[in-house]
Coordinates of C-alpha atoms in Angstrom, one line a residue:
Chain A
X2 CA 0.0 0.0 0.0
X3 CA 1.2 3.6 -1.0
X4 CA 1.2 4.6 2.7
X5 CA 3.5 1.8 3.9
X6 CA 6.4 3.1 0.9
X7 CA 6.7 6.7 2.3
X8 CA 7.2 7.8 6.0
X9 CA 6.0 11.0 6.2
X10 CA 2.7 9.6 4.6
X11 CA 2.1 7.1 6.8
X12 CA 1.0 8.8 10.2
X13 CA -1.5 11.4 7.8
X14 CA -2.5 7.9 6.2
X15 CA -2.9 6.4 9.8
X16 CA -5.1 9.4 10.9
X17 CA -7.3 10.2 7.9
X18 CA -8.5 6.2 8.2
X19 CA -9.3 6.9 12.5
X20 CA -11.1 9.5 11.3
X21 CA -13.1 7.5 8.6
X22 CA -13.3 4.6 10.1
X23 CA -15.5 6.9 13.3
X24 CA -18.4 7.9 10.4
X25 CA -21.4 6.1 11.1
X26 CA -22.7 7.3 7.9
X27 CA -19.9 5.2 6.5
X28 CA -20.2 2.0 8.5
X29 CA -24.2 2.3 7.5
X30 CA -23.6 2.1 4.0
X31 CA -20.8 -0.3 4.1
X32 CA -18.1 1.6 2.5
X33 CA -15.0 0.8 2.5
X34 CA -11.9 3.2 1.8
X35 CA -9.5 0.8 -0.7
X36 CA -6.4 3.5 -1.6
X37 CA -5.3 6.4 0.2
X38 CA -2.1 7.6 -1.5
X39 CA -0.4 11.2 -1.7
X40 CA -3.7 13.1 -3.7
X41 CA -6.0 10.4 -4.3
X42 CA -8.3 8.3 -2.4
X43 CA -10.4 5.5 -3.5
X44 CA -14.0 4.7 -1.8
X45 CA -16.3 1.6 -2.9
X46 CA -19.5 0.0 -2.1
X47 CA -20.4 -3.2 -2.6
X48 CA -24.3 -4.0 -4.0
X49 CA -27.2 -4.2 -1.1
X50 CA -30.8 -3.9 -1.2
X51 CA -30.9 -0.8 0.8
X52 CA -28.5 1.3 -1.3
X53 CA -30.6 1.1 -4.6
X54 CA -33.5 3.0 -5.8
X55 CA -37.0 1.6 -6.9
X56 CA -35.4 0.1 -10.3
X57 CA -32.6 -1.4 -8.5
X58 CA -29.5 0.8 -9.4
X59 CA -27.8 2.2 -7.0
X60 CA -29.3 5.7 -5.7
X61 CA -27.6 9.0 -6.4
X62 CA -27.5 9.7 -3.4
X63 CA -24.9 6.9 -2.8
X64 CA -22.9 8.5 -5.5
X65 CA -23.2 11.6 -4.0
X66 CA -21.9 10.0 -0.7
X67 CA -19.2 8.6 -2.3
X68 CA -18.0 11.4 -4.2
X69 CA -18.1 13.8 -1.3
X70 CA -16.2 12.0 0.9
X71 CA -13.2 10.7 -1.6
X72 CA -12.8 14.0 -2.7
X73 CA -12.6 15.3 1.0
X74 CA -10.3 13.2 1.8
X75 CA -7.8 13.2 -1.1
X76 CA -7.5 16.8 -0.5
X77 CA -6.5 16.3 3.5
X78 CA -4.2 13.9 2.2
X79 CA -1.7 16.5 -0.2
X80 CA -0.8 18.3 2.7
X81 CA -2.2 16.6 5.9
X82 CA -4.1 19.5 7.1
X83 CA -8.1 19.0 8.2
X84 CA -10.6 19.4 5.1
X85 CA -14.2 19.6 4.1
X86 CA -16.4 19.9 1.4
X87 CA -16.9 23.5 0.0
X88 CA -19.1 22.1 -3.0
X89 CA -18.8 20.3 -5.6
X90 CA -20.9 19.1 -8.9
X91 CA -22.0 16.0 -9.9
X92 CA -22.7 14.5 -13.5
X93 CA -24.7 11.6 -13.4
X94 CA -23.9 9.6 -16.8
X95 CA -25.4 6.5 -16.5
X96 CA -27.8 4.2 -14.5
X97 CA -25.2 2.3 -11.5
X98 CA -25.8 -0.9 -12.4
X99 CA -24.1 -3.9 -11.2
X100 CA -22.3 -5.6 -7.8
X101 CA -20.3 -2.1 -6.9
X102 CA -20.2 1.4 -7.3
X103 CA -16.3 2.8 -6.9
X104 CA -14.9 6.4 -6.8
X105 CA -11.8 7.7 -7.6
X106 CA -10.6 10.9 -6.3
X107 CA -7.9 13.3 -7.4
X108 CA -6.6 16.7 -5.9
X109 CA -6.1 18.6 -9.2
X110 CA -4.9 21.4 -7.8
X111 CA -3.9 21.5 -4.1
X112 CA -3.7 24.9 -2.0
X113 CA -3.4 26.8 1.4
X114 CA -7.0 27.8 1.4
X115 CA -8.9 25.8 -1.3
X116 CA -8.2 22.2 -2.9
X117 CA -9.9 21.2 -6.2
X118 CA -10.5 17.6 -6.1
X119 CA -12.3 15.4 -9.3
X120 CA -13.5 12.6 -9.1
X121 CA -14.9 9.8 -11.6
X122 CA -17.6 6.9 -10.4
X123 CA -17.6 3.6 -11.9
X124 CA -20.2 1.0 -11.9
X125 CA -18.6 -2.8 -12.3
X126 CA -20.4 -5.6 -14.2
X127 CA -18.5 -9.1 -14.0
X128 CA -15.5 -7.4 -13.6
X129 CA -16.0 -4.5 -16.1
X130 CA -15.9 -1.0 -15.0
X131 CA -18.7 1.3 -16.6
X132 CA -18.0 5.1 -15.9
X133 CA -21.6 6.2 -14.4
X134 CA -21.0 9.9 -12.6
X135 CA -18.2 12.5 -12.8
X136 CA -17.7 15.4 -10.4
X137 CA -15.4 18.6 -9.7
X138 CA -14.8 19.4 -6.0
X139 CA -13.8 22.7 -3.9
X140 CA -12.3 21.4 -1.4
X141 CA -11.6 23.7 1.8
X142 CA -8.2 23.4 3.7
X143 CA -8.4 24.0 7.3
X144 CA -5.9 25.6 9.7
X145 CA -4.6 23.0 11.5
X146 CA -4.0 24.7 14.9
X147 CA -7.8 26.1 14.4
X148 CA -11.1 24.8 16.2
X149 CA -12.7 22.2 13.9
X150 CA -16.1 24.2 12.9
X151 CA -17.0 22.7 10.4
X152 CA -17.9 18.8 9.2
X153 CA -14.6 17.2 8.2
X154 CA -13.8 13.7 7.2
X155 CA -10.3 13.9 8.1
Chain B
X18 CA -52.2 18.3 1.8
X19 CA -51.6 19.9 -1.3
X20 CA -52.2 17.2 -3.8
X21 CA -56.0 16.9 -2.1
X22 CA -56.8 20.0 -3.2
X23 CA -55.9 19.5 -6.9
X24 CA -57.8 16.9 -8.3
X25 CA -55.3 16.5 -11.6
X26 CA -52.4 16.5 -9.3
X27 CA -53.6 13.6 -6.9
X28 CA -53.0 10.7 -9.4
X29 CA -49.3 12.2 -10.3
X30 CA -48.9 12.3 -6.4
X31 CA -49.9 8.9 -5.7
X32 CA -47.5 7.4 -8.0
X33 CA -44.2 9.6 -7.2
X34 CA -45.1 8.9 -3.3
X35 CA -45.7 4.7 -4.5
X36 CA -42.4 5.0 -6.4
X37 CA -40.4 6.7 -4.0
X38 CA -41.9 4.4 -1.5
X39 CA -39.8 1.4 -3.3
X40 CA -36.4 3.4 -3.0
X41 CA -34.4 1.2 -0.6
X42 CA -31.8 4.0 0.3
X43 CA -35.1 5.9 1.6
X44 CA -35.7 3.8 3.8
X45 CA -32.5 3.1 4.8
X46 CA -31.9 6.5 6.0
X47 CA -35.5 6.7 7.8
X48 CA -36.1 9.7 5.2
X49 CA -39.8 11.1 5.2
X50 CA -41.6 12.4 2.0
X51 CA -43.0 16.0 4.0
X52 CA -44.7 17.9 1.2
X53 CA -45.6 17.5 -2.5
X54 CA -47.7 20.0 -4.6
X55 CA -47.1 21.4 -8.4
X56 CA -43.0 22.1 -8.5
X57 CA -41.8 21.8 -5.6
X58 CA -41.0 18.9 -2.6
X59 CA -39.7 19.0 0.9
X60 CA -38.1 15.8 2.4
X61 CA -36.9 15.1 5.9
X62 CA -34.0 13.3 8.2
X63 CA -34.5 12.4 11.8
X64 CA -31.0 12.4 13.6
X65 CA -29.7 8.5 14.1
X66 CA -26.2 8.5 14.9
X67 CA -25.8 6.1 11.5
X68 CA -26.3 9.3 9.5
X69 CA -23.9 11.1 11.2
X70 CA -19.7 12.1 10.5
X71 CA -17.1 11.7 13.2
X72 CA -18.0 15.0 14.4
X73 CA -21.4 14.6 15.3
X74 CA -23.0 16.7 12.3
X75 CA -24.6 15.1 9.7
X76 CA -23.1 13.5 7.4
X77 CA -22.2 15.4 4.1
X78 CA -24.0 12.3 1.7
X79 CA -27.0 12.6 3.4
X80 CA -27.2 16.4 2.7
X81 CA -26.6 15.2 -0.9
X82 CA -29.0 12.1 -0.8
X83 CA -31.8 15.1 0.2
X84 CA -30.9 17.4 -2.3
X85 CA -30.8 14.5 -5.4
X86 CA -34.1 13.2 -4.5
X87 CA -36.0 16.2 -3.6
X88 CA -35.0 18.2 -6.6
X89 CA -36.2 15.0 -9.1
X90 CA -39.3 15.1 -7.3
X91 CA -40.1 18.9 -7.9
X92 CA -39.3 18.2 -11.0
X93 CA -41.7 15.0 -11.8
X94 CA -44.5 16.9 -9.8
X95 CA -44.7 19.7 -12.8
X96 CA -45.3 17.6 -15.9
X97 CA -45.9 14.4 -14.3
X98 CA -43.3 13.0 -16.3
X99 CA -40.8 10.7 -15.5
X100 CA -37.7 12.4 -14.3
X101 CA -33.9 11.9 -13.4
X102 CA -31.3 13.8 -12.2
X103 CA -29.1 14.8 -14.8
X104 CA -26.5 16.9 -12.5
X105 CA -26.6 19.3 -9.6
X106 CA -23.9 21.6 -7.6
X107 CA -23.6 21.7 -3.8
X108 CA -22.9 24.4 -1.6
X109 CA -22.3 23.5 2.0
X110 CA -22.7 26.4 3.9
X111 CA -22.5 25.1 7.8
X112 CA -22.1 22.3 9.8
X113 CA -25.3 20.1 9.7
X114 CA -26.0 20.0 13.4
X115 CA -29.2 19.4 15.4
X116 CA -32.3 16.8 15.6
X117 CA -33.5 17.3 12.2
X118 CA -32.1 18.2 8.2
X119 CA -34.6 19.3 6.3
X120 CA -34.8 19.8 2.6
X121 CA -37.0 22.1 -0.1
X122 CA -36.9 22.1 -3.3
X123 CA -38.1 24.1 -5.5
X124 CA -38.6 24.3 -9.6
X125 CA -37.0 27.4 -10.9
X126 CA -37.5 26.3 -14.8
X127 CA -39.5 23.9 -16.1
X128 CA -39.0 22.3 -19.4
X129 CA -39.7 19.4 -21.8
X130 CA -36.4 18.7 -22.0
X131 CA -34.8 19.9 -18.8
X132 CA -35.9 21.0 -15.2
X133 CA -34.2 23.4 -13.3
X134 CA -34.8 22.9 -9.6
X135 CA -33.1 25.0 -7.0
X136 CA -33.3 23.0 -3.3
X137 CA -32.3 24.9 0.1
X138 CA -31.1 22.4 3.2
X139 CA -31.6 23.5 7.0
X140 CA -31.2 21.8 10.1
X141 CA -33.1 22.4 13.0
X142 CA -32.3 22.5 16.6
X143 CA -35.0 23.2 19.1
X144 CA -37.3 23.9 16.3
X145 CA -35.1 26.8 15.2
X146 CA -33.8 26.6 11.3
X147 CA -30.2 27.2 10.1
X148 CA -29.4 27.1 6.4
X149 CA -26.9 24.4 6.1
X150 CA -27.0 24.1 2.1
X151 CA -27.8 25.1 -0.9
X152 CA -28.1 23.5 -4.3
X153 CA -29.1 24.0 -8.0
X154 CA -30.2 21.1 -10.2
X155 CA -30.9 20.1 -13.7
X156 CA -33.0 17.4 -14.1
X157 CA -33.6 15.6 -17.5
X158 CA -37.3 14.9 -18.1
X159 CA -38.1 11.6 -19.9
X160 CA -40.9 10.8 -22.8
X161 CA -43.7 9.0 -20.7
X162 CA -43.8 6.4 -23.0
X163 CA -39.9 5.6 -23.3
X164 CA -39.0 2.8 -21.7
X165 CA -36.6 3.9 -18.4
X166 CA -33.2 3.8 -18.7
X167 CA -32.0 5.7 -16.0
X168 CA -32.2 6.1 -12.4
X169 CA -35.5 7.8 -11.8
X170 CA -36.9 8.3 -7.9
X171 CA -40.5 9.3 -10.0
Chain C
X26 CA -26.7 55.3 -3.0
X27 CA -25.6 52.8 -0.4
X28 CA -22.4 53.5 0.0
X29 CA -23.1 57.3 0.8
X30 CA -25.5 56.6 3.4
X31 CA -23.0 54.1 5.3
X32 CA -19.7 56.1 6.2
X33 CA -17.7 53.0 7.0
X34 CA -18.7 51.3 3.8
X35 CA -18.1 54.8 1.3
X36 CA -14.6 54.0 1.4
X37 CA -14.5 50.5 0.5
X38 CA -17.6 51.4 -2.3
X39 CA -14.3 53.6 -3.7
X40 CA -11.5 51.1 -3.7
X41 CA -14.1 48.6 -5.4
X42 CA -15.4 51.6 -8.1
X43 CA -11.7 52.3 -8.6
X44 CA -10.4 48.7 -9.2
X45 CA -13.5 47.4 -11.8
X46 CA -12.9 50.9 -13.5
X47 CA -9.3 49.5 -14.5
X48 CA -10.4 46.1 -16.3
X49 CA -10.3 46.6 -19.7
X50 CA -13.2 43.8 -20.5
X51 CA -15.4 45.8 -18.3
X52 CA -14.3 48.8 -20.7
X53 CA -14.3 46.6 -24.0
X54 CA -17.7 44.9 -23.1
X55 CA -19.1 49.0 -21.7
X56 CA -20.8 47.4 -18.7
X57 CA -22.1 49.4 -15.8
X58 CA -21.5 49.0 -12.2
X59 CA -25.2 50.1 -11.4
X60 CA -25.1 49.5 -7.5
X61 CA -23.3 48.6 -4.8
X62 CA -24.4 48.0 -1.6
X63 CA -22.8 45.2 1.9
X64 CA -23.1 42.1 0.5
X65 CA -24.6 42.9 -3.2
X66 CA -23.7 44.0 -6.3
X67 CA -25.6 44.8 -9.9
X68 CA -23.9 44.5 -12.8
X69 CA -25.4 45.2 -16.4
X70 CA -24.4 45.8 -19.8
X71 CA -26.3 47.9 -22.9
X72 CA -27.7 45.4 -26.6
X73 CA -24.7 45.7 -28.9
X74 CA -23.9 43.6 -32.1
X75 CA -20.2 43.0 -30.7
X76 CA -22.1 41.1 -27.7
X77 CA -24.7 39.0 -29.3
X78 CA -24.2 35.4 -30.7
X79 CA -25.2 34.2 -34.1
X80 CA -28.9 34.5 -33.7
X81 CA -29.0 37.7 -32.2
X82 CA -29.8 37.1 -28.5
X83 CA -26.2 38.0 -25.8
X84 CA -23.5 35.3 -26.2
X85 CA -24.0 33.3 -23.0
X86 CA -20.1 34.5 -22.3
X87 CA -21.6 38.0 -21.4
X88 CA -24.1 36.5 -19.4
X89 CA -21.1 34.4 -17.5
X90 CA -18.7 37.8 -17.5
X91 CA -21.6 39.3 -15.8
X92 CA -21.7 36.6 -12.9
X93 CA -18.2 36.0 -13.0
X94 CA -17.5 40.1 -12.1
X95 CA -20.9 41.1 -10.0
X96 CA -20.3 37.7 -7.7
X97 CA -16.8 38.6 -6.7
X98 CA -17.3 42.0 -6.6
X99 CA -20.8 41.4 -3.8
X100 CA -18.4 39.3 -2.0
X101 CA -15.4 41.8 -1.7
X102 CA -18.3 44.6 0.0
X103 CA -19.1 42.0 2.7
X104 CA -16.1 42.4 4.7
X105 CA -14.1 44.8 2.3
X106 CA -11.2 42.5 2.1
X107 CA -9.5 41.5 -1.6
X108 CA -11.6 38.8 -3.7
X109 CA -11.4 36.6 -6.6
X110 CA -13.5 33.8 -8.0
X111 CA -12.8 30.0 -7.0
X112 CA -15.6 28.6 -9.1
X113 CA -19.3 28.9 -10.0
X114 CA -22.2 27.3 -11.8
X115 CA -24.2 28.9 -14.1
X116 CA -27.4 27.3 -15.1
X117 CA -29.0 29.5 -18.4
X118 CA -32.2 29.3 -18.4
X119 CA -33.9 31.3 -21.6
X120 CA -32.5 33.3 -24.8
X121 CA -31.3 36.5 -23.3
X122 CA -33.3 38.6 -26.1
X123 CA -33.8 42.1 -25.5
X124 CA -32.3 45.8 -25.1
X125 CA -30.2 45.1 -21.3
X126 CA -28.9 42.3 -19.8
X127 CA -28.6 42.8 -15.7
X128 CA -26.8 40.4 -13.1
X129 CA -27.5 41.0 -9.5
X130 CA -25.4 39.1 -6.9
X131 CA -26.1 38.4 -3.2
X132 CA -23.8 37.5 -0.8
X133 CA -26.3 34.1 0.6
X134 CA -22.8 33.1 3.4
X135 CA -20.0 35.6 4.0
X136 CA -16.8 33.6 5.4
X137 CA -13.0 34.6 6.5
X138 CA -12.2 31.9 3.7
X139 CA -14.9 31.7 1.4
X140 CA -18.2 33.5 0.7
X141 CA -21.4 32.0 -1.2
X142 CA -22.7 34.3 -3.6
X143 CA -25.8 33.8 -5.8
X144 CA -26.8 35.7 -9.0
X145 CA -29.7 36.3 -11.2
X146 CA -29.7 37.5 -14.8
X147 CA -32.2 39.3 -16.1
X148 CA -32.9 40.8 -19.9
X149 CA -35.0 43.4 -20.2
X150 CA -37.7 44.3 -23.3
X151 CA -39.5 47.2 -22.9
X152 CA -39.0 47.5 -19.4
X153 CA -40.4 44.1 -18.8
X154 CA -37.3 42.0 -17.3
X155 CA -37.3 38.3 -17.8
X156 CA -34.7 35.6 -16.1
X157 CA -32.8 34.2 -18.2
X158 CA -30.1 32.7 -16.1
X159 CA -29.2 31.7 -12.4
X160 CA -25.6 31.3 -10.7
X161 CA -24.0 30.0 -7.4
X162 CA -20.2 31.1 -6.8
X163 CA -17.5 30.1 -4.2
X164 CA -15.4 33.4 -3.9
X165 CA -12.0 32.9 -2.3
X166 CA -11.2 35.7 0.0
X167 CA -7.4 37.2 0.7
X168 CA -5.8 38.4 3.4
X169 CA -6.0 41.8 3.1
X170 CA -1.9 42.3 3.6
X171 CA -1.3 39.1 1.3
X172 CA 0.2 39.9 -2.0
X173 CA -2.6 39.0 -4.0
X174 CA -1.4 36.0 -6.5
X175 CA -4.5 35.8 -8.2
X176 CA -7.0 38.1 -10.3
X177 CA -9.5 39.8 -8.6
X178 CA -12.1 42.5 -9.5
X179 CA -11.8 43.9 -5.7
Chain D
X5 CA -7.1 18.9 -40.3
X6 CA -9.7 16.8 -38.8
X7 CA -12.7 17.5 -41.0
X8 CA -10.9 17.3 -44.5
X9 CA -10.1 13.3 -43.3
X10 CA -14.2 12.8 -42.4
X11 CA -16.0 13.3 -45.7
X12 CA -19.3 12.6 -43.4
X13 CA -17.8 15.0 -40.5
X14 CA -16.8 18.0 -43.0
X15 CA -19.9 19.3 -43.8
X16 CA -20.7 19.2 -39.9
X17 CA -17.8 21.6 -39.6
X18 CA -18.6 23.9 -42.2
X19 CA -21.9 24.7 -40.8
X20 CA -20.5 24.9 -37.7
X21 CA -17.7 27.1 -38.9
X22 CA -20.1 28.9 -40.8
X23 CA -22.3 29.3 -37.4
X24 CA -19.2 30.2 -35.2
X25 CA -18.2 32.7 -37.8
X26 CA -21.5 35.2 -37.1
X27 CA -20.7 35.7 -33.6
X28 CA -20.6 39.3 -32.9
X29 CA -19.1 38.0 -29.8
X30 CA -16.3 35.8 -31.0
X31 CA -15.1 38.8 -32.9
X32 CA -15.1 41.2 -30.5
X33 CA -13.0 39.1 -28.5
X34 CA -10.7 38.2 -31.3
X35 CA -11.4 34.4 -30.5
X36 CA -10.3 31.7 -32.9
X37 CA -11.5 28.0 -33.3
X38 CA -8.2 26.0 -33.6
X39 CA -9.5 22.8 -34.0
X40 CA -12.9 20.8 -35.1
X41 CA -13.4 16.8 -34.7
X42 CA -16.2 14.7 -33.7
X43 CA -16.3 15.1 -30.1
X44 CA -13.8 18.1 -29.8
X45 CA -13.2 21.8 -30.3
X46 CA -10.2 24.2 -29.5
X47 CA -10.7 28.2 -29.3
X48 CA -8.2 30.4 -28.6
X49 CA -7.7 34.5 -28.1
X50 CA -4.5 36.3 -27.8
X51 CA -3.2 38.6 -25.0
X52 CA -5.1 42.4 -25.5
X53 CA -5.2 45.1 -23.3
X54 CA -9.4 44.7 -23.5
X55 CA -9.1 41.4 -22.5
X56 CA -7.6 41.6 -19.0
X57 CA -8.9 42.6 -15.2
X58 CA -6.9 44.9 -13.4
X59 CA -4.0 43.3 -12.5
X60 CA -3.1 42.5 -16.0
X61 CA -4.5 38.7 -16.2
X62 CA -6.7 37.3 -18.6
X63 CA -10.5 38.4 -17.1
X64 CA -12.1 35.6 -15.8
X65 CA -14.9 36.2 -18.0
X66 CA -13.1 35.5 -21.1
X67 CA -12.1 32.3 -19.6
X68 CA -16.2 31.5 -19.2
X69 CA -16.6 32.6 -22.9
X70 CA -13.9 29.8 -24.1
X71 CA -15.7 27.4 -22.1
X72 CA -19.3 28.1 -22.9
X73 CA -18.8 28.0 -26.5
X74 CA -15.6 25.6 -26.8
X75 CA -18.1 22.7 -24.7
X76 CA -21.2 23.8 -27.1
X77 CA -19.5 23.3 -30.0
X78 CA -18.2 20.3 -29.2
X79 CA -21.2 18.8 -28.2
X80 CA -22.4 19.7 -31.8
X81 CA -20.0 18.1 -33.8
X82 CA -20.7 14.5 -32.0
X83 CA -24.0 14.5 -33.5
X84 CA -24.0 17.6 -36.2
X85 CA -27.4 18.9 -34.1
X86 CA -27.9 22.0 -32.9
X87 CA -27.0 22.2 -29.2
X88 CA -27.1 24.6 -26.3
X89 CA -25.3 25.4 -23.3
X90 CA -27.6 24.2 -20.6
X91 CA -25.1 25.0 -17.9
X92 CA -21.5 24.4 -16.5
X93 CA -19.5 25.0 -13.7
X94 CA -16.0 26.4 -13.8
X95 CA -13.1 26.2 -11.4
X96 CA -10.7 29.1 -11.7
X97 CA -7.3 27.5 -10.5
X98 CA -4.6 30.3 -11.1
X99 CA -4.0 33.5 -12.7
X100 CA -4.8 33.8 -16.6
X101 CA -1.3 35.0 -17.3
X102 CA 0.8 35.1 -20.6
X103 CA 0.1 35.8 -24.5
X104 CA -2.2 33.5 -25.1
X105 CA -5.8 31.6 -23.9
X106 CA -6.1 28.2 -24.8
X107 CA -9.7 26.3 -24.2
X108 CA -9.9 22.6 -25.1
X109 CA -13.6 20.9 -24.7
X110 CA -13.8 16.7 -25.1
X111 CA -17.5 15.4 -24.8
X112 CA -17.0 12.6 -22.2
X113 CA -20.8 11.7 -22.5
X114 CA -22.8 11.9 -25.9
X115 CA -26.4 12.4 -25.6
X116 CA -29.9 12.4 -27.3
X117 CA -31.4 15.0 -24.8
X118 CA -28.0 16.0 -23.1
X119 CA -24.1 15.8 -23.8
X120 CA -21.8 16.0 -20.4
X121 CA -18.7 17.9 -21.9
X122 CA -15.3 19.0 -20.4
X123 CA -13.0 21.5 -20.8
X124 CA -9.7 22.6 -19.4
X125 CA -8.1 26.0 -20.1
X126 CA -4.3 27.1 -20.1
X127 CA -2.5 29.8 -20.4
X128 CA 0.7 30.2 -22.6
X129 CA 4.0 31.9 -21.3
X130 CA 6.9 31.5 -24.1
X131 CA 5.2 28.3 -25.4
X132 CA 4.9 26.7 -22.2
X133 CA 1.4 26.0 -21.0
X134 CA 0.2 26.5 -17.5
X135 CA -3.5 24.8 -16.7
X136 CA -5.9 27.7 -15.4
X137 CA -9.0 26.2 -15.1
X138 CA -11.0 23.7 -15.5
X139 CA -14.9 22.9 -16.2
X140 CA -17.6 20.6 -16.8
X141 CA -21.2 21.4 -19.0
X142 CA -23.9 20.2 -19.7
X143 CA -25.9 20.5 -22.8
X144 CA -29.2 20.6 -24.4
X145 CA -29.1 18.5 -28.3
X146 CA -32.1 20.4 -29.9
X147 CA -34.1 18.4 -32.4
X148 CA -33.1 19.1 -35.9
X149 CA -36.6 19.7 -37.4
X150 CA -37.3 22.1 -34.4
X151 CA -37.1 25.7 -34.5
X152 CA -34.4 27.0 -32.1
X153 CA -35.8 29.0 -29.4
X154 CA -32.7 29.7 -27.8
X155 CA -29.0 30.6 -27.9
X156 CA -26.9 27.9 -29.9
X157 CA -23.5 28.6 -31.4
X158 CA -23.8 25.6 -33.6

C-alpha cells in the first residue's frame, strides 16, 4: 500500500482512516476506503438492497456519498491539514448498475485555502468498469491549529 | 395536503409517493416524503447517529441524498413525467448539526427537456432553522412512453 | 446610494469603483457597475452587435462575465477584504433577447475563507425583465496584507 | 485537419464554422476555433489590453466565454445537431497569465437529450502552458426539425 512506501505519509495515512473509520454514515452504508495515497483516495461499495432505488440501481444519493467523501479526503491527504467539502458538482452519466459502485478521487490542484479535487464513479459488471458519474470538487483546507467548525472527514 | 386539493395532481402524487416508497436507500436513512404540490418537494431526516460524520454533524452524503431526490421530485411533480437527475452543484454552507435536516426544493425552470430545480437544506435544533446548504439542479425529463433507462426516484 | 449613506462602507464602495474601472473587458464589453451595496452587487451591460451570438440574442459569455465580475465584486463589499473567483455554476435558463442584460449578486454566506454568492440575470424588453439565467459562486477571499497571487475584480 | 479526413464529418464543420463565424461576440473578443473533430473543439484569443482585469490577467470572464462555446461546440460536432449550453460550472485555478488563452472541450458523454462535456483552459508563457481552469457542462441537443428557441453557437 502507497502509505507503507513513504514515512512521512504514513502517520496522515494512519489518521485520515481513524477518522473515517468513526463515520457512522460510512459504517451504515458499508463503504470501504480501498487506496489512500499522496492526492487520491479511492471509496467503494459493494451492491445491497438498501442502497438502490426503486429500479434497483444504486441511488444517487450513494454516489453523492461517495464522491463527497473521496474528494474530501484526497484533499487532507496533499498536505495533511483537516478538510471539508466547499461544494462540488456531480454529473450523473449513466444508471449504477451492477455488484459495486467505486470512486476515484484526485486533488487537481492543491492549496493553502482551497483544494480542487475530481472525481470519476464507476459502476462494475462481472469485472467491467462502466463510468456512471463524474464530479469537480472545492475542497476547503483548514488551519490545522484552528477549532474544527465545520464537518470534516479527516 | 396539497395534492388533495388538486384533483389532476392527486394521481401524479400517488404514484411519485408509490415509487419513491420502493427506494431502498429511503428507507434506509429513515427519510420522510413531507410535502408534495405542483413544482416543488420538501423531504426530511431524523437524527440516528448512523447518519452522522465523526463529528457529530450530519453527514455530508445525506445532505446530498436530500438534495438529489428532492429536486427530481419537484421536477416530476410539474409535468408528471418521469424524471432523473441529470446533474446538480452543492454548496455546504454550515455544519449540519441538530435533531433534524430538512430539505425544499423548489422548480425554478421547467422544461420538456430539462428542469431546473433549486433546493435549500436546514437543520433544526430546538425547532429553530439554520441554512446548512444550498443546491441548484438540472433534471432531464423523460418521454412517458420511453422505456426507463436511468435512475428515476419518479 | 448605499455607499453614501454608510460612512464606514463609502470607502471601501471607492477602492471597489476604482479597481473594476481599470479592467479593460469591463471597458471593452461597456458594462455598468449600477449599484453597490454590503453584500450585493448589480452589474449590467447595454444590446450591442459586438455582444450578441449568431442568432442575435447576448453570447452566453456576457451572461457568464456578468456573474463571474458582480459575484466577486458582492463578495469583496461584505467584509471589504481583496476577492477573486474559485468557481461557479451557471445554469441558463432562456435566450437572453432584448435591449439590457442585468446580473445582480447576493452575498447568501459571507466567510474569513470563502463566501457563497448567488446571482440572477435578467434581460430586459420594454422594461419588462425576464430571467434568463441563475448562478451560485465560491469566492475565495485574501488576506487583506497578502500579495494578492491571483486576479481579482476587488 | 480533422474535418478534410471525415468526408461525413466536413460538412458538420462547415456549418458549424459557418455558425461560429457570425458571432458578434467571437469577434469582439478576437477568439479563434483552432480545431474541429467529432467530439472536440479548440478556441483560442490572444493577449489584449481589452481582454484583461486589473492586474493584468486574462479576465475571468473570457475564460467563461472559451468554455461556454468551446463545450457547445463540441457537443455539436458529436451528432452535427444543434446544441445549447444548458449549464456548466467552472473552477478558476490560477491566474490567466501570458500571450495566449487556450480552451480545449472533449465530450465525455454523448447524448440524445444531453451531452456531459469537459474543458480545461491554459495559459501560454513562451510556449509553455500552464492549466488555469477547469470545467464541466452540460448540454441541451435540440431536435433538428425544431425551431431554435434559444442561444446555440452551432
Amino acid at each position: 500500500m502507497t502509505e507503507d512506501l513513504d514515512p512521512d505519509f504514513a502517520p496522515v495515512a494512519k489518521r485520515i482512516r481513524d477518522s473515517v473509520g468513526r463515520q457512522g454514515f460510512m459504517i451504515h452504508l458499508g463503504a470501504e476506503l480501498c487506496e489512500l495515497a499522496r492526492g487520491s483516495c479511492t471509496l467503494a461499495v459493494k451492491r445491497r438492497p438498501e442502497l438502490l432505488q426503486q429500479h434497483g440501481f444504486f441511488h444517487g444519493g450513494v454516489t453523492a456519498f461517495l464522491v463527497d467523501n473521496a474528494t474530501t479526503i484526497a484533499a487532507a491527504t496533499s498536505r495533511g491539514q483537516p478538510a471539508l467539502t466547499a461544494e462540488y458538482k456531480l454529473n450523473l452519466l449513466s444508471p449504477a448498475t451492477g455488484e459495486r459502485l467505486i470512486c476515484r478521487a484526485r486533488v487537481i490542484k492543491p492549496g493553502r485555502q482551497v483544494a480542487v479535487v475530481a472525481a470519476d464513479v464507476f459502476c462494475v459488471t462481472d469485472g467491467v468498469e462502466k463510468h456512471t458519474a463524474t464530479a469537480l470538487a472545492s475542497i476547503a483546507m483548514l488551519d490545522e491549529k484552528a477549532p474544527a467548525k465545520m464537518p470534516s472527514p479527516a
